[in-house]
Amino acid sequence: MDIINAKIFPMDGPCIENGYVRMENGLVRAVGPMRVYDGGEDAETLDAGGGMLLPGFVDAHTHMGMWEDG
């Protein structure tokens, strides 16, 4: 699946104002600007409509262990 037309904040580089992320088998395989995107006719795409995308970001926020149950 390809996510297209997103403002991408990659973990290892500068922000891409209008880009795409290619996912294969649950892994990020490619990230780049839309001007070089070639999804092909059969590509399954999700249009982000300019929304923010943070590939590789993991939110580790938790409240586990802060309060005891019972």
Coordinates of C-alpha atoms in Angstrom, one line a residue:
M1 CA 0.0 0.0 0.0
D2 CA 1.2 3.5 -0.8
I3 CA 0.2 6.6 1.3
I4 CA 0.3 9.6 -1.0
N5 CA 0.0 13.4 -0.7
A6 CA 1.2 13.6 2.9
K7 CA 3.5 16.0 4.8
I8 CA 6.1 13.5 5.9
F9 CA 8.3 13.8 9.0
P10 CA 10.9 10.9 8.4
M11 CA 13.0 9.7 11.4
D12 CA 16.3 10.3 9.5
G13 CA 15.9 13.4 7.4
P14 CA 14.1 16.7 6.7
C15 CA 10.4 17.1 6.3
I16 CA 8.9 16.3 2.9
E17 CA 6.1 18.8 2.3
N18 CA 4.2 16.6 -0.3
G19 CA 5.4 13.0 -0.4
Y20 CA 4.6 9.3 -0.3
V21 CA 5.4 6.3 1.8
R22 CA 5.4 2.8 0.2
M23 CA 4.5 -0.1 2.6
E24 CA 5.1 -3.8 1.9
N25 CA 4.3 -6.5 4.3
G26 CA 3.9 -4.0 7.2
L27 CA 7.3 -2.4 6.6
V28 CA 8.2 1.0 5.2
R29 CA 10.0 0.3 1.9
A30 CA 10.3 3.8 0.4
V31 CA 9.8 7.4 1.3
G32 CA 10.0 10.3 -1.1
P33 CA 8.5 13.4 -2.7
M34 CA 5.5 13.1 -4.9
R35 CA 7.4 14.4 -7.9
V36 CA 9.3 11.1 -8.1
Y37 CA 6.3 8.8 -7.2
D38 CA 5.5 6.0 -9.6
G39 CA 2.9 3.8 -8.1
G40 CA 1.8 2.1 -11.3
E41 CA -1.8 1.4 -12.4
D42 CA -2.4 -1.4 -9.9
A43 CA -1.0 0.3 -6.8
E44 CA -3.3 0.4 -3.8
T45 CA -3.2 3.9 -2.5
L46 CA -4.5 6.0 0.4
D47 CA -4.6 9.7 -0.2
A48 CA -3.6 11.5 3.0
G49 CA -4.9 14.8 1.6
G50 CA -2.0 16.8 3.0
G51 CA -2.2 15.3 6.5
M52 CA 0.9 14.6 8.6
L53 CA 2.6 11.2 8.4
L54 CA 5.3 10.0 10.8
P55 CA 6.7 6.7 9.4
G56 CA 8.5 4.7 12.0
F57 CA 7.2 6.7 14.9
V58 CA 6.3 4.7 18.0
D59 CA 4.3 6.2 20.8
A60 CA 5.5 4.5 23.9
H61 CA 3.3 6.5 26.2
T62 CA 1.7 4.3 28.9
H63 CA 0.3 4.6 32.4
M64 CA 1.2 1.0 33.3
G65 CA 2.6 0.7 36.8
M66 CA 1.5 4.2 37.9
W67 CA -1.5 3.0 39.9
E68 CA -2.1 -0.3 41.5
D69 CA -5.3 -2.2 40.6
G70 CA -7.3 -3.8 43.4

